[in-house]
Amino acid sequence: KNQVEQSPQSLIILEGKNCTLQCNYTVSPFSNLRWYKQDTGRGPVSLTIMTFSENTKSNGRYTATLDADTKQSSLHITASQLSDSASYICVVGGYDKVIFGPGTSLSVIP
Amino acid sequence: DGGITQSPKYLFRKEGQNVTLSCEQNLNHDAMYWYRQDPGQGLRLIYYSQIVNDFQKGDIAEGYSVSREKKESFPLTVTSAQKNPTAFYLCASMGRAATNEKLFFGSGTQLSVL
């Protein structure tokens, strides 16, 4: 069954600290893996897209990694800011399907 | 500005009523999608369209209908057959389906039942 799991479900960190969000998937065949940021009441916004051959991609303070052998990805946020508070969604693309994970809710507090 | 626009932001449905959610894009994208988001769950695909005048059912199409008469527009109708319509609805578009391109999302419509 094609599935995308994310952990933790929610996370609270202090402003300025780093954090890492995890994504495990069983989607096959695999085409790409995307991380999205979704602010409350808004549509998701793309952070990174990685294909099978890529194992890391950065977008400012966001760095995504991909291990296609173990079917795991992580999103590392460096020097967190209050504006990083959002839901982070891992999305895995197959041949003709896009499977969304349930998201990790991140709260950054002062 | 190029983008994807959903309206209204909030919508209320009476029992037995059909309601239509609007989605318009000026990105010249071929593929458009409708997703439903419930708390604590991943987005689920309702319908998608890869080209004008053609659309396909997604995983949870029952109780919904769509049309794609113009490239720019992909409205979603929530019919009275959808017994649990309260959710956040997201429209998205992509240049071409089944590629490594970005999915662009609208800002969503929150539908609630009165």
Tab-separated table of C-alpha atoms in Angstrom:
chain	number	residue	atom	x	y	z
A	1	LYS	CA	0.000	0.000	0.000
A	2	ASN	CA	1.331	3.460	-0.890
A	3	GLN	CA	1.809	5.393	2.331
A	4	VAL	CA	3.673	8.380	3.692
A	5	GLU	CA	4.268	8.669	7.436
A	6	GLN	CA	5.672	11.663	9.273
A	7	SER	CA	7.083	12.125	12.740
A	8	PRO	CA	6.731	13.691	15.136
A	9	GLN	CA	3.058	14.617	14.830
A	10	SER	CA	3.786	17.917	16.567
A	11	LEU	CA	6.819	19.729	17.880
A	12	ILE	CA	7.472	22.806	20.004
A	13	ILE	CA	10.892	24.459	19.927
A	14	LEU	CA	12.453	27.685	21.155
A	15	GLU	CA	13.230	30.419	18.674
A	16	GLY	CA	16.780	30.105	17.366
A	17	LYS	CA	17.005	26.353	17.884
A	18	ASN	CA	17.358	23.741	15.130
A	19	CYS	CA	14.962	20.877	14.488
A	20	THR	CA	14.577	17.865	12.212
A	21	LEU	CA	11.348	16.431	10.860
A	22	GLN	CA	11.121	12.870	9.535
A	23	CYS	CA	9.287	11.263	6.630
A	24	ASN	CA	9.076	7.543	5.800
A	25	TYR	CA	7.351	6.280	2.685
A	26	THR	CA	6.374	3.060	0.947
A	27	VAL	CA	5.393	4.587	-2.405
A	28	SER	CA	6.506	2.521	-5.374
A	29	PRO	CA	7.564	3.247	-8.039
A	30	PHE	CA	9.185	6.404	-6.688
A	31	SER	CA	9.504	9.553	-8.771
A	32	ASN	CA	10.149	12.460	-6.411
A	33	LEU	CA	9.817	13.687	-2.851
A	34	ARG	CA	8.651	17.178	-1.927
A	35	TRP	CA	8.429	19.107	1.293
A	36	TYR	CA	5.745	21.755	1.671
A	37	LYS	CA	5.097	24.377	4.344
A	38	GLN	CA	1.468	25.133	5.158
A	39	ASP	CA	0.510	28.094	7.302
A	40	THR	CA	-2.794	27.798	9.159
A	41	GLY	CA	-5.738	28.412	6.843
A	42	ARG	CA	-3.545	28.704	3.764
A	43	GLY	CA	-2.479	26.476	0.889
A	44	PRO	CA	0.841	24.582	1.048
A	45	VAL	CA	3.934	26.220	-0.436
A	46	SER	CA	6.756	24.196	-1.958
A	47	LEU	CA	10.076	24.160	-0.065
A	48	THR	CA	12.090	21.496	-1.903
A	49	ILE	CA	11.728	18.836	-4.587
A	50	MET	CA	14.141	15.881	-4.824
A	51	THR	CA	14.311	13.149	-7.418
A	52	PHE	CA	15.735	9.645	-7.008
A	53	SER	CA	19.298	10.727	-7.768
A	54	GLU	CA	19.407	13.624	-5.311
A	55	ASN	CA	20.164	13.072	-1.635
A	56	THR	CA	20.152	16.631	-0.343
A	57	LYS	CA	18.647	19.959	-1.302
A	58	SER	CA	18.646	23.292	0.505
A	59	ASN	CA	16.351	26.286	0.441
A	60	GLY	CA	17.690	28.954	2.791
A	61	ARG	CA	17.447	27.636	6.350
A	62	TYR	CA	15.653	24.495	5.163
A	63	THR	CA	17.683	21.423	4.165
A	64	ALA	CA	16.022	18.240	2.963
A	65	THR	CA	17.737	14.881	2.710
A	66	LEU	CA	16.635	11.746	0.909
A	67	ASP	CA	17.743	8.133	1.327
A	68	ALA	CA	15.988	6.262	-1.468
A	69	ASP	CA	17.353	2.909	-0.248
A	70	THR	CA	15.726	3.157	3.176
A	71	LYS	CA	12.842	5.279	1.834
A	72	GLN	CA	13.390	8.017	4.371
A	73	SER	CA	13.618	11.771	4.151
A	74	SER	CA	14.251	14.500	6.686
A	75	LEU	CA	13.742	18.239	6.743
A	76	HIS	CA	16.208	20.156	8.895
A	77	ILE	CA	15.375	23.714	9.938
A	78	THR	CA	18.290	25.816	11.133
A	79	ALA	CA	18.060	28.785	13.514
A	80	SER	CA	14.281	28.641	13.714
A	81	GLN	CA	12.177	31.791	13.556
A	82	LEU	CA	8.662	32.497	14.817
A	83	SER	CA	7.494	32.540	11.184
A	84	ASP	CA	8.539	28.890	10.835
A	85	SER	CA	5.470	27.935	12.892
A	86	ALA	CA	3.402	25.916	10.423
A	87	SER	CA	2.573	22.417	9.291
A	88	TYR	CA	5.269	20.689	7.211
A	89	ILE	CA	4.022	18.149	4.730
A	90	CYS	CA	6.037	15.420	3.025
A	91	VAL	CA	4.693	14.492	-0.410
A	92	VAL	CA	5.907	11.515	-2.433
A	93	GLY	CA	5.295	11.278	-6.168
A	94	GLY	CA	4.925	7.933	-7.878
A	95	TYR	CA	4.426	7.185	-11.552
A	96	ASP	CA	0.931	8.609	-11.681
A	97	LYS	CA	0.147	9.323	-8.034
A	98	VAL	CA	1.042	11.932	-5.459
A	99	ILE	CA	0.723	10.773	-1.842
A	100	PHE	CA	0.564	13.309	0.967
A	101	GLY	CA	1.789	12.678	4.490
A	102	PRO	CA	-0.332	13.878	7.446
A	103	GLY	CA	2.130	16.647	8.274
A	104	THR	CA	4.150	17.698	11.325
A	105	SER	CA	2.852	20.717	13.200
A	106	LEU	CA	5.760	22.920	14.301
A	107	SER	CA	5.394	25.681	16.869
A	108	VAL	CA	8.308	28.044	17.434
A	109	ILE	CA	8.018	29.970	20.699
A	110	PRO	CA	10.000	33.007	21.889
B	1	ASP	CA	0.771	38.408	-10.604
B	2	GLY	CA	0.608	34.800	-11.683
B	3	GLY	CA	-1.142	32.462	-9.341
B	4	ILE	CA	-4.045	30.258	-8.416
B	5	THR	CA	-7.142	31.788	-6.818
B	6	GLN	CA	-9.838	30.041	-4.826
B	7	SER	CA	-13.125	31.548	-3.748
B	8	PRO	CA	-14.877	31.949	-1.480
B	9	LYS	CA	-12.565	31.703	1.539
B	10	TYR	CA	-15.448	30.454	3.711
B	11	LEU	CA	-18.639	28.704	2.596
B	12	PHE	CA	-21.620	27.370	4.456
B	13	ARG	CA	-23.893	24.657	3.118
B	14	LYS	CA	-27.430	23.860	4.164
B	15	GLU	CA	-28.552	20.252	4.183
B	16	GLY	CA	-29.620	19.081	0.730
B	17	GLN	CA	-27.904	21.963	-0.999
B	18	ASN	CA	-25.276	21.828	-3.724
B	19	VAL	CA	-22.436	24.343	-3.469
B	20	THR	CA	-19.688	25.218	-5.946
B	21	LEU	CA	-16.127	26.154	-5.090
B	22	SER	CA	-14.239	28.249	-7.606
B	23	CYS	CA	-10.636	27.709	-8.716
B	24	GLU	CA	-8.933	29.900	-11.322
B	25	GLN	CA	-5.281	29.920	-12.428
B	26	ASN	CA	-3.362	32.219	-14.756
B	27	LEU	CA	-0.193	30.114	-14.801
B	28	ASN	CA	-1.058	28.466	-18.126
B	29	HIS	CA	-0.915	25.079	-16.393
B	30	ASP	CA	-2.421	22.012	-18.036
B	31	ALA	CA	-3.027	19.976	-14.874
B	32	MET	CA	-5.393	20.971	-12.087
B	33	TYR	CA	-6.368	19.133	-8.907
B	34	TRP	CA	-8.868	19.266	-6.058
B	35	TYR	CA	-7.887	17.995	-2.614
B	36	ARG	CA	-9.753	17.674	0.649
B	37	GLN	CA	-7.921	18.255	3.949
B	38	ASP	CA	-9.278	16.976	7.266
B	39	PRO	CA	-7.555	17.610	10.618
B	40	GLY	CA	-4.701	15.189	11.288
B	41	GLN	CA	-4.903	13.608	7.833
B	42	GLY	CA	-2.961	13.996	4.629
B	43	LEU	CA	-4.553	15.701	1.640
B	44	ARG	CA	-6.819	13.366	-0.307
B	45	LEU	CA	-7.400	13.690	-4.027
B	46	ILE	CA	-10.997	14.306	-5.126
B	47	TYR	CA	-10.688	14.943	-8.880
B	48	TYR	CA	-7.984	15.949	-11.313
B	49	SER	CA	-7.780	17.188	-14.876
B	50	GLN	CA	-4.777	16.923	-17.170
B	51	ILE	CA	-6.307	18.784	-20.082
B	52	VAL	CA	-9.357	20.855	-21.007
B	53	ASN	CA	-12.623	18.914	-21.317
B	54	ASP	CA	-11.166	15.888	-19.559
B	55	PHE	CA	-11.059	14.948	-15.873
B	56	GLN	CA	-10.563	11.843	-13.753
B	57	LYS	CA	-11.840	10.691	-10.373
B	58	GLY	CA	-9.426	10.680	-7.504
B	59	ASP	CA	-9.545	8.591	-4.347
B	60	ILE	CA	-12.660	10.185	-2.811
B	61	ALA	CA	-14.781	11.424	-5.738
B	62	GLU	CA	-18.170	10.274	-4.438
B	63	GLY	CA	-20.507	13.194	-3.756
B	64	TYR	CA	-18.425	15.635	-5.812
B	65	SER	CA	-18.465	16.784	-9.435
B	66	VAL	CA	-16.172	18.959	-11.559
B	67	SER	CA	-15.922	20.519	-14.997
B	68	ARG	CA	-12.983	21.753	-17.078
B	69	GLU	CA	-14.454	23.859	-19.870
B	70	LYS	CA	-11.555	26.312	-19.843
B	71	LYS	CA	-7.866	25.783	-19.143
B	72	GLU	CA	-7.925	28.452	-16.452
B	73	SER	CA	-10.907	27.175	-14.474
B	74	PHE	CA	-11.659	23.975	-12.551
B	75	PRO	CA	-14.768	24.443	-10.330
B	76	LEU	CA	-15.748	21.810	-7.771
B	77	THR	CA	-19.374	21.150	-6.837
B	78	VAL	CA	-20.091	19.529	-3.497
B	79	THR	CA	-23.424	17.807	-3.966
B	80	SER	CA	-26.054	16.848	-1.425
B	81	ALA	CA	-24.831	13.256	-1.817
B	82	GLN	CA	-21.655	14.175	0.093
B	83	LYS	CA	-22.780	13.433	3.648
B	84	ASN	CA	-19.717	14.771	5.451
B	85	PRO	CA	-18.615	17.821	3.476
B	86	THR	CA	-17.085	19.858	6.306
B	87	ALA	CA	-13.400	20.209	5.405
B	88	PHE	CA	-10.745	22.506	4.005
B	89	TYR	CA	-10.667	22.259	0.196
B	90	LEU	CA	-7.506	22.987	-1.751
B	91	CYS	CA	-7.123	23.484	-5.479
B	92	ALA	CA	-3.718	22.999	-7.096
B	93	SER	CA	-2.156	23.208	-10.529
B	94	MET	CA	0.971	21.957	-12.233
B	95	GLY	CA	2.465	22.637	-15.643
B	96	ARG	CA	2.131	19.038	-16.734
B	97	ALA	CA	0.880	16.046	-14.790
B	98	ALA	CA	3.178	13.220	-13.580
B	99	THR	CA	6.345	15.340	-13.726
B	100	ASN	CA	8.828	16.649	-11.184
B	101	GLU	CA	7.394	20.135	-11.432
B	102	LYS	CA	6.053	22.109	-8.488
B	103	LEU	CA	2.450	21.875	-7.407
B	104	PHE	CA	1.024	25.346	-6.853
B	105	PHE	CA	-1.823	25.597	-4.346
B	106	GLY	CA	-4.591	28.096	-3.861
B	107	SER	CA	-5.321	29.536	-0.424
B	108	GLY	CA	-8.180	27.132	0.208
B	109	THR	CA	-11.908	27.199	0.948
B	110	GLN	CA	-13.276	26.169	4.351
B	111	LEU	CA	-16.664	24.515	3.870
B	112	SER	CA	-18.949	24.039	6.835
B	113	VAL	CA	-22.441	22.578	7.190
B	114	LEU	CA	-25.180	24.668	8.824
